[in-house]
Tab-separated table of C-alpha atoms and ligand atoms in Angstrom:
chain	number	residue	atom	x	y	z
A	1	MET	CA	127.595	98.596	121.398
A	2	ILE	CA	124.242	99.211	119.719
A	3	VAL	CA	123.726	98.982	115.968
A	4	GLY	CA	120.659	101.062	115.064
A	5	ALA	CA	119.814	103.878	117.496
A	6	GLY	CA	116.137	104.299	116.602
A	7	SER	CA	113.156	103.502	118.804
A	8	MET	CA	114.537	100.340	120.410
A	9	GLY	CA	118.264	101.026	120.184
A	10	MET	CA	118.093	104.536	121.644
A	11	SER	CA	115.990	103.283	124.532
A	12	ALA	CA	118.438	100.440	125.221
A	13	GLY	CA	121.308	102.946	125.112
A	14	TYR	CA	119.567	105.053	127.741
A	15	PHE	CA	119.012	102.149	130.137
A	16	LEU	CA	122.574	100.892	129.705
A	17	ALA	CA	124.034	104.358	130.254
A	18	ARG	CA	121.905	104.818	133.365
A	19	ARG	CA	123.448	101.639	134.755
A	20	GLY	CA	126.903	103.131	134.419
A	21	LEU	CA	127.941	101.418	131.193
A	22	LYS	CA	129.229	103.635	128.396
A	23	PRO	CA	127.452	102.264	125.325
A	24	LEU	CA	128.377	103.303	121.799
A	25	LEU	CA	125.279	103.793	119.637
A	26	ILE	CA	125.877	103.648	115.891
A	27	ASP	CA	123.260	104.851	113.429
A	28	ALA	CA	123.152	105.282	109.668
A	29	PHE	CA	121.227	108.565	110.166
A	30	ASP	CA	120.924	111.106	113.027
A	31	PRO	CA	117.990	109.902	115.176
A	32	PRO	CA	115.235	110.884	115.421
A	33	HIS	CA	114.965	110.971	111.616
A	34	ASP	CA	112.386	110.374	108.903
A	35	GLN	CA	113.927	107.362	107.151
A	36	GLY	CA	112.873	104.517	109.441
A	37	SER	CA	109.858	103.582	111.543
A	38	HIS	CA	109.603	106.250	114.262
A	39	HIS	CA	108.658	109.521	112.501
A	40	GLY	CA	105.263	111.144	111.895
A	41	ASP	CA	104.702	112.755	115.337
A	42	SER	CA	102.507	110.201	117.097
A	43	ARG	CA	102.136	106.518	118.002
A	44	LEU	CA	99.208	104.894	119.805
A	45	ILE	CA	99.800	103.377	123.212
A	46	ARG	CA	97.245	100.819	124.421
A	47	HIS	CA	97.422	98.255	127.204
A	48	ALA	CA	94.733	95.604	126.500
A	49	TYR	CA	96.194	93.420	123.780
A	50	ALA	CA	95.072	90.590	121.531
A	51	GLY	CA	97.653	87.815	121.052
A	52	ALA	CA	100.378	86.672	123.445
A	53	PRO	CA	99.595	87.484	127.130
A	54	ALA	CA	103.183	88.796	127.440
A	55	TYR	CA	102.143	92.025	125.666
A	56	VAL	CA	100.018	93.364	128.538
A	57	PRO	CA	102.674	93.408	131.295
A	58	MET	CA	105.094	94.799	128.725
A	59	ALA	CA	102.656	97.616	127.824
A	60	LEU	CA	102.095	98.419	131.511
A	61	ARG	CA	105.816	98.466	132.228
A	62	ALA	CA	106.380	100.615	129.128
A	63	ASP	CA	103.737	103.068	130.339
A	64	ALA	CA	105.453	103.432	133.721
A	65	LEU	CA	108.819	103.946	132.010
A	66	TRP	CA	107.369	106.623	129.688
A	67	ARG	CA	106.156	108.513	132.746
A	68	GLU	CA	109.596	108.185	134.295
A	69	LEU	CA	111.245	109.499	131.120
A	70	GLU	CA	108.804	112.411	131.067
A	71	GLN	CA	109.957	113.347	134.545
A	72	THR	CA	113.682	113.005	133.944
A	73	SER	CA	113.552	114.809	130.593
A	74	GLU	CA	110.890	117.327	131.690
A	75	THR	CA	109.050	116.716	128.412
A	76	GLN	CA	105.484	115.592	127.888
A	77	LEU	CA	105.552	112.404	125.815
A	78	LEU	CA	102.362	110.529	126.721
A	79	HIS	CA	98.942	112.046	126.029
A	80	ARG	CA	96.057	110.106	127.601
A	81	THR	CA	93.318	110.853	125.097
A	82	GLY	CA	91.855	107.367	125.467
A	83	VAL	CA	91.756	104.928	122.534
A	84	LEU	CA	88.562	103.519	121.026
A	85	ASN	CA	88.956	100.154	119.234
A	86	MET	CA	86.035	99.632	116.842
A	87	GLY	CA	84.931	96.606	114.851
A	88	PRO	CA	82.100	94.165	114.237
A	89	ALA	CA	80.649	93.348	117.681
A	90	ASP	CA	81.704	89.682	117.385
A	91	ALA	CA	85.235	90.396	116.061
A	92	ARG	CA	87.795	88.044	117.572
A	93	HIS	CA	90.340	90.781	118.323
A	94	LEU	CA	87.737	92.709	120.361
A	95	ARG	CA	86.951	89.587	122.376
A	96	GLU	CA	90.663	88.898	122.909
A	97	LYS	CA	91.339	92.472	124.034
A	98	GLU	CA	88.369	92.273	126.381
A	99	ALA	CA	89.670	89.016	127.831
A	100	SER	CA	93.172	90.444	128.320
A	101	ALA	CA	91.690	93.534	130.019
A	102	ALA	CA	89.703	91.285	132.380
A	103	ALA	CA	92.746	89.103	133.127
A	104	PHE	CA	94.850	92.137	134.098
A	105	GLY	CA	92.090	94.164	135.773
A	106	LEU	CA	92.101	96.955	133.164
A	107	ASP	CA	89.091	99.225	132.804
A	108	VAL	CA	88.067	98.782	129.146
A	109	PRO	CA	84.284	99.132	128.766
A	110	ARG	CA	82.460	97.846	125.683
A	111	LEU	CA	80.201	100.443	124.013
A	112	ASP	CA	77.606	99.780	121.311
A	113	ALA	CA	77.230	101.898	118.170
A	114	HIS	CA	74.552	104.123	119.778
A	115	GLU	CA	76.626	104.826	122.890
A	116	ILE	CA	79.597	105.678	120.673
A	117	ASP	CA	77.484	108.022	118.491
A	118	ALA	CA	76.215	109.791	121.603
A	119	ARG	CA	79.664	110.236	123.127
A	120	TRP	CA	81.637	111.126	119.962
A	121	PRO	CA	79.239	112.631	117.396
A	122	GLY	CA	82.086	112.763	114.851
A	123	LEU	CA	81.937	108.967	114.530
A	124	ARG	CA	79.509	107.056	112.352
A	125	LEU	CA	79.417	103.317	112.978
A	126	PRO	CA	77.433	100.736	111.018
A	127	GLU	CA	74.764	98.763	112.887
A	128	GLY	CA	76.335	95.713	114.501
A	129	TYR	CA	79.613	97.521	115.295
A	130	ALA	CA	80.923	98.000	118.833
A	131	GLY	CA	83.911	99.612	120.488
A	132	LEU	CA	86.220	98.957	123.417
A	133	PHE	CA	87.262	102.187	125.053
A	134	GLU	CA	90.555	102.309	126.935
A	135	PRO	CA	90.454	105.557	128.945
A	136	GLU	CA	94.080	105.192	130.110
A	137	ALA	CA	95.415	104.726	126.566
A	138	GLY	CA	96.455	107.527	124.234
A	139	TYR	CA	99.375	108.520	122.089
A	140	LEU	CA	103.105	109.097	122.417
A	141	SER	CA	105.042	111.888	120.723
A	142	SER	CA	107.447	109.592	118.928
A	143	GLU	CA	110.326	111.757	117.681
A	144	ARG	CA	110.232	113.670	120.964
A	145	ALA	CA	110.528	110.351	122.820
A	146	VAL	CA	113.564	109.245	120.777
A	147	SER	CA	115.133	112.692	121.388
A	148	ALA	CA	114.468	112.452	125.117
A	149	PHE	CA	116.109	109.008	125.282
A	150	ARG	CA	119.057	110.335	123.288
A	151	GLN	CA	119.545	113.406	125.454
A	152	GLN	CA	119.332	111.372	128.665
A	153	ALA	CA	121.561	108.585	127.308
A	154	VAL	CA	124.278	111.100	126.399
A	155	ALA	CA	123.881	112.844	129.763
A	156	HIS	CA	124.607	109.471	131.413
A	157	GLY	CA	127.716	108.766	129.331
A	158	ALA	CA	126.526	107.117	126.088
A	159	ALA	CA	128.279	108.044	122.839
A	160	ILE	CA	126.288	108.447	119.632
A	161	LEU	CA	127.879	107.974	116.234
A	162	PRO	CA	125.444	109.325	113.608
A	163	TYR	CA	125.688	108.935	109.823
A	164	THR	CA	127.632	105.701	110.303
A	165	ARG	CA	126.428	102.587	108.529
A	166	VAL	CA	127.383	99.172	109.865
A	167	GLU	CA	128.426	97.103	106.870
A	168	SER	CA	129.411	93.795	108.440
A	169	LEU	CA	129.979	92.042	111.754
A	170	GLN	CA	132.211	89.242	112.872
A	171	VAL	CA	132.692	87.385	116.154
A	172	THR	CA	136.193	86.149	116.971
A	173	ASP	CA	137.094	84.576	120.336
A	174	GLY	CA	133.892	85.981	121.821
A	175	HIS	CA	134.615	89.559	120.699
A	176	VAL	CA	132.403	91.321	118.185
A	177	SER	CA	134.048	93.392	115.443
A	178	VAL	CA	131.898	95.824	113.537
A	179	ARG	CA	132.967	97.326	110.211
A	180	THR	CA	131.374	100.641	109.225
A	181	ASN	CA	131.868	103.298	106.541
A	182	ASN	CA	133.432	105.307	109.363
A	183	GLY	CA	135.969	102.901	110.891
A	184	ASN	CA	135.939	99.611	112.776
A	185	PHE	CA	134.709	99.086	116.336
A	186	HIS	CA	134.924	96.239	118.838
A	187	ALA	CA	132.747	95.227	121.775
A	188	GLU	CA	132.060	92.370	124.132
A	189	GLN	CA	128.298	92.583	123.645
A	190	VAL	CA	126.267	94.022	120.793
A	191	ILE	CA	122.570	94.802	120.375
A	192	LEU	CA	121.302	94.730	116.800
A	193	SER	CA	118.205	96.934	116.443
A	194	ALA	CA	118.361	97.769	112.739
A	195	GLY	CA	114.614	98.178	112.067
A	196	ALA	CA	113.854	97.931	108.347
A	197	TRP	CA	117.517	97.297	107.443
A	198	PHE	CA	118.151	93.891	109.086
A	199	LYS	CA	118.601	92.339	105.653
A	200	THR	CA	121.766	94.400	105.163
A	201	LEU	CA	123.330	92.534	108.108
A	202	GLU	CA	123.180	89.180	106.285
A	203	PRO	CA	124.914	86.771	106.237
A	204	PHE	CA	125.865	87.530	109.862
A	205	ILE	CA	122.185	87.246	110.777
A	206	ALA	CA	119.187	86.464	108.572
A	207	LEU	CA	115.795	87.142	110.146
A	208	PRO	CA	112.323	86.533	108.719
A	209	ILE	CA	111.514	90.246	108.511
A	210	ARG	CA	109.707	91.865	105.580
A	211	PRO	CA	110.114	95.670	105.367
A	212	VAL	CA	106.931	97.306	104.094
A	213	ARG	CA	106.211	100.847	102.849
A	214	LYS	CA	103.415	102.492	104.872
A	215	VAL	CA	101.725	105.851	104.433
A	216	VAL	CA	99.829	108.177	106.753
A	217	GLY	CA	97.848	111.328	106.004
A	218	TRP	CA	96.577	114.292	108.019
A	219	PHE	CA	93.142	115.474	106.882
A	220	GLU	CA	91.348	118.727	107.575
A	221	ALA	CA	88.705	118.048	110.217
A	222	ASP	CA	85.998	119.774	112.214
A	223	GLU	CA	88.069	120.727	115.266
A	224	GLU	CA	85.067	120.786	117.597
A	225	LEU	CA	84.385	117.131	116.844
A	226	TYR	CA	87.901	115.761	116.373
A	227	GLY	CA	90.270	118.045	118.285
A	228	ASP	CA	92.793	116.739	120.835
A	229	GLY	CA	91.060	116.760	124.228
A	230	VAL	CA	87.671	115.922	122.624
A	231	PHE	CA	88.316	112.950	120.364
A	232	PRO	CA	90.236	109.766	121.253
A	233	GLY	CA	92.892	107.805	119.377
A	234	PHE	CA	91.184	105.029	117.437
A	235	THR	CA	91.461	101.762	115.544
A	236	ILE	CA	88.818	100.597	113.050
A	237	ASP	CA	88.341	97.071	111.775
A	238	ALA	CA	86.486	98.285	108.668
A	239	PRO	CA	85.097	96.120	105.851
A	240	GLY	CA	87.808	97.599	103.579
A	241	GLY	CA	90.821	97.213	105.891
A	242	TYR	CA	92.253	97.857	109.336
A	243	PHE	CA	92.851	101.540	110.147
A	244	TYR	CA	94.192	103.539	113.103
A	245	GLY	CA	94.342	107.218	113.843
A	246	PHE	CA	94.664	110.198	116.145
A	247	PRO	CA	92.683	113.288	117.088
A	248	SER	CA	93.659	116.538	115.401
A	249	ILE	CA	96.710	117.541	117.450
A	250	ALA	CA	97.275	121.325	117.598
A	251	GLY	CA	95.023	121.775	114.570
A	252	ALA	CA	97.175	119.529	112.348
A	253	GLY	CA	94.158	117.523	111.151
A	254	VAL	CA	93.067	113.954	111.892
A	255	LYS	CA	95.960	111.595	111.185
A	256	ILE	CA	95.002	108.199	109.788
A	257	GLY	CA	96.943	105.183	108.529
A	258	ARG	CA	96.118	101.720	107.284
A	259	HIS	CA	97.660	98.859	109.261
A	260	ASP	CA	97.113	95.984	106.816
A	261	THR	CA	98.514	95.871	103.241
A	262	GLY	CA	101.584	97.813	102.023
A	263	VAL	CA	104.248	97.318	99.377
A	264	VAL	CA	107.495	95.497	100.180
A	265	TRP	CA	110.546	97.802	100.295
A	266	ARG	CA	114.126	96.603	99.883
A	267	PRO	CA	116.998	98.463	101.609
A	268	GLY	CA	118.776	100.615	99.049
A	269	GLU	CA	115.666	101.097	96.899
A	270	GLU	CA	114.065	104.527	96.547
A	271	ILE	CA	110.893	104.663	98.633
A	272	ALA	CA	107.952	106.009	96.627
A	273	PRO	CA	106.661	109.346	98.001
A	274	PHE	CA	103.067	109.666	99.237
A	275	GLY	CA	100.646	109.766	96.320
A	276	ARG	CA	102.753	107.716	93.905
A	277	LEU	CA	100.263	104.877	94.450
A	278	ALA	CA	96.605	105.703	93.841
A	279	GLU	CA	95.558	103.860	97.004
A	280	ASP	CA	97.771	106.041	99.245
A	281	GLU	CA	95.137	108.729	99.645
A	282	ALA	CA	92.091	106.791	98.399
A	283	ASP	CA	92.251	104.113	101.146
A	284	LEU	CA	92.572	106.664	103.944
A	285	ARG	CA	89.909	108.951	102.555
A	286	SER	CA	87.389	106.127	102.105
A	287	ALA	CA	87.814	105.065	105.768
A	288	LEU	CA	87.329	108.667	106.906
A	289	GLU	CA	84.274	109.164	104.698
A	290	ALA	CA	82.679	106.010	106.094
A	291	PHE	CA	83.561	106.377	109.799
A	292	LEU	CA	84.665	109.994	110.492
A	293	PRO	CA	82.794	111.895	107.764
A	294	LYS	CA	83.562	115.393	109.051
A	295	ALA	CA	87.285	114.628	109.116
A	296	ALA	CA	87.483	113.816	105.400
A	297	GLY	CA	88.543	117.313	104.339
A	298	ARG	CA	91.636	118.391	102.396
A	299	LEU	CA	94.814	116.349	102.734
A	300	LEU	CA	97.014	118.709	104.773
A	301	HIS	CA	100.165	116.672	105.198
A	302	SER	CA	101.466	113.152	104.590
A	303	ALA	CA	104.370	110.853	105.466
A	304	VAL	CA	105.879	107.586	104.273
A	305	CYS	CA	107.255	105.246	106.907
A	306	LYS	CA	108.372	101.595	107.221
A	307	TYR	CA	106.992	98.569	109.027
A	308	GLU	CA	109.199	95.518	109.492
A	309	VAL	CA	106.853	92.560	109.578
A	310	THR	CA	107.477	89.016	110.857
A	311	PRO	CA	105.388	86.059	109.610
A	312	ASP	CA	103.212	86.085	112.773
A	313	GLU	CA	103.542	89.854	113.457
A	314	ASP	CA	105.070	89.118	116.866
A	315	PHE	CA	108.421	90.690	117.735
A	316	ILE	CA	111.892	89.150	117.705
A	317	ILE	CA	113.760	89.732	120.983
A	318	ASP	CA	116.393	87.054	121.384
A	319	ARG	CA	120.058	86.186	121.251
A	320	HIS	CA	121.854	85.376	118.004
A	321	PRO	CA	121.537	81.619	117.527
A	322	ALA	CA	125.324	81.198	117.260
A	323	TYR	CA	126.613	84.062	119.460
A	324	GLY	CA	125.137	84.586	122.911
A	325	ASN	CA	126.765	88.028	123.184
A	326	VAL	CA	124.788	89.378	120.216
A	327	LEU	CA	121.216	90.442	121.036
A	328	LEU	CA	118.515	90.899	118.428
A	329	ALA	CA	115.557	93.292	118.628
A	330	GLY	CA	113.561	93.545	115.419
A	331	GLY	CA	110.410	92.702	113.510
A	332	PHE	CA	108.228	95.090	115.506
A	333	SER	CA	105.552	94.644	112.827
A	334	GLY	CA	103.922	98.069	113.011
A	335	HIS	CA	103.026	97.951	116.711
A	336	GLY	CA	106.337	98.249	118.559
A	337	PHE	CA	106.747	101.895	119.467
A	338	LYS	CA	104.550	101.885	122.565
A	339	PHE	CA	106.762	99.120	123.979
A	340	SER	CA	110.119	100.665	123.106
A	341	SER	CA	110.762	101.969	126.634
A	342	ALA	CA	110.189	98.467	128.069
A	343	VAL	CA	112.116	96.777	125.242
A	344	GLY	CA	115.115	99.035	125.942
A	345	GLU	CA	114.993	98.098	129.606
A	346	MET	CA	114.707	94.388	128.758
A	347	LEU	CA	117.692	94.595	126.415
A	348	ALA	CA	119.676	96.327	129.163
A	349	ASP	CA	118.633	93.531	131.564
A	350	LEU	CA	119.829	90.922	129.063
A	351	VAL	CA	123.186	92.697	128.747
A	352	THR	CA	123.789	93.356	132.439
A	353	ALA	CA	121.957	90.484	134.190
A	354	GLY	CA	121.749	87.818	131.483
A	355	GLU	CA	117.951	87.694	131.534
A	356	ALA	CA	114.930	89.957	131.186
A	357	LYS	CA	112.501	90.496	134.074
A	358	LEU	CA	109.490	90.172	131.755
A	359	ASP	CA	108.583	87.131	129.660
A	360	ILE	CA	110.235	87.314	126.229
A	361	SER	CA	109.658	83.659	125.275
A	362	PRO	CA	106.934	84.539	122.692
A	363	PHE	CA	109.554	86.608	120.862
A	364	SER	CA	112.114	83.833	120.517
A	365	LEU	CA	113.511	82.830	117.117
A	366	ARG	CA	112.757	79.202	117.996
A	367	ARG	CA	109.104	79.691	117.040
A	368	PHE	CA	110.078	79.857	113.366
A	369	GLN	CA	111.948	76.553	113.368
A	370	GLY	CA	110.285	73.711	111.534
A	371	ASN	CA	107.579	75.799	109.874
A	372	GLY	CA	109.433	76.523	106.683
A	373	VAL	CA	110.581	80.001	107.733
A	374	GLN	CA	114.309	80.602	107.400
A	375	ALA	CA	115.156	82.172	110.735
A	376	PHE	CA	118.925	82.428	110.509
A	377	VAL	CA	122.023	81.176	108.813
B	1	LIG	C1	103.259	104.639	109.910
B	1	LIG	C2	103.567	103.896	111.170
B	1	LIG	C3	102.656	103.916	112.211
B	1	LIG	C4	102.908	103.205	113.387
B	1	LIG	N1	102.018	103.291	114.418
B	1	LIG	C5	102.312	102.702	115.604
B	1	LIG	C6	101.465	102.895	116.722
B	1	LIG	O1	100.452	103.597	116.628
B	1	LIG	N2	101.818	102.321	117.909
B	1	LIG	C7	102.947	101.565	118.029
B	1	LIG	O2	103.199	101.052	119.120
B	1	LIG	N3	103.779	101.363	116.979
B	1	LIG	C8	103.488	101.921	115.778
B	1	LIG	N4	104.329	101.775	114.707
B	1	LIG	C9	105.477	100.871	114.818
B	1	LIG	C10	106.684	101.453	115.508
B	1	LIG	O3	106.887	102.796	115.137
B	1	LIG	C11	107.885	100.563	115.163
B	1	LIG	O4	107.573	99.224	115.581
B	1	LIG	C12	109.157	101.007	115.851
B	1	LIG	O5	109.437	102.357	115.567
B	1	LIG	C13	110.313	100.123	115.366
B	1	LIG	O6	111.488	100.525	116.034
B	1	LIG	P1	112.928	100.070	115.526
B	1	LIG	O7	113.885	100.531	116.547
B	1	LIG	O8	112.871	98.612	115.165
B	1	LIG	O9	113.125	100.866	114.139
B	1	LIG	P2	113.661	102.377	113.926
B	1	LIG	O10	113.086	103.289	114.925
B	1	LIG	O11	113.460	102.688	112.481
B	1	LIG	O12	115.218	102.255	114.226
B	1	LIG	C14	116.095	101.496	113.444
B	1	LIG	C15	117.388	102.287	113.345
B	1	LIG	O13	118.414	101.454	112.851
B	1	LIG	C16	119.269	102.246	112.048
B	1	LIG	N5	120.035	101.315	111.195
B	1	LIG	C17	119.531	100.345	110.419
B	1	LIG	N6	120.529	99.649	109.823
B	1	LIG	C18	121.682	100.205	110.235
B	1	LIG	C19	123.041	99.941	109.955
B	1	LIG	N7	123.422	98.950	109.128
B	1	LIG	N8	123.993	100.707	110.540
B	1	LIG	C20	123.635	101.713	111.375
B	1	LIG	N9	122.340	102.016	111.672
B	1	LIG	C21	121.372	101.273	111.115
B	1	LIG	C22	118.303	103.158	111.304
B	1	LIG	O14	118.926	104.308	110.783
B	1	LIG	C23	117.286	103.466	112.393
B	1	LIG	O15	117.593	104.669	113.076
B	1	LIG	C24	104.110	102.461	113.513
B	1	LIG	C25	105.032	102.449	112.457
B	1	LIG	C26	104.772	103.172	111.311
B	1	LIG	C27	105.775	103.147	110.189
């Protein structure tokens, strides 16, 4: 049984169903939907990664699994526009990404501000900035990906229960009982992938996850400079914050979001619409004006989404500390979507084989013990 059939849960449901199990996927909404962390059309996928070395093999595996899903679902999901990561030339994250690319033999050339200007005239970089260009990176169509997993999962025997909210869980004699607003269910193994709502599963499990309101905007742009096929996905370590964005896809405008900052959101609270906070548009516009000046036109569209952030921004993929038959997948901290195909496969491995083929030790709950973070009750 899977509680939360969003990015991670739907993927896990697909891999379990493909192995001949008949998983039940329960979701409070009808995924894909616009209440959690997976809406807004697009998510960057990159392979060179700062931080734990485990991310790179996971990104490469995820990439292969996205291609496989594209074939089985006959839907294009992955668009290899390339991704340009920009920042001060000596920024630590650029050096770490470069080192991870070298360690795994990835082609990620470093370009200086002049080379970047010459190649993408829509970009304006301050002196002293540089970029790492990942030609094999790009973006994923996120709702389409969740739909493709859902369609394939159901085709292989999974059952989806939408508009059903899990209210509490209990383990008795090794069996998990789940109480919902739509009846009670029982299973031998359960995956909890509740995104921004993990707090509602307390006291059964308490995780150090902080849900945060995030906004994105699509801005009118010069299509010749910023159109899909011409302009890459991007990240910018700017003096005023850390931003990421996408080319103008089908004329929708350049989409940009801010990765750092954000207001804490508590499950059950209304989430403020885009524009309620003055910084919603101002932050995005100021980054565009400074770095992509001809993409700082009218705001065409906007969305409000949720991150679920752990203290170190690394994921939680582990077993419940008291119940080995309850798996946890959460805290994807604003960078999880690209990995969701691989995370689903790893969760299926944990259910069917008892262990994952890739290293998940950096995502263990144990890392929070002894540093003042309450990891569980
Ligand atoms: C604006 C924005 C931009 C991002 N950009 C990127 C990017 O460029 N690249 C990238 O890799 N990642 C990115 N991310 C992060 C990525 O989208 C998330 O890490 C990922 O979607 C998290 O997946 P999830 O399964 O944990 O959450 P979700 O996809 O939200 O799924 C959780 C599901 O659980 C259900 N649920 C919760 N509680 C219950 C309950 N009690 N009962 C039943 N169902 C329940 C919810 O309804 C939901 O469907 C971005 C996120 C946002 C918000």
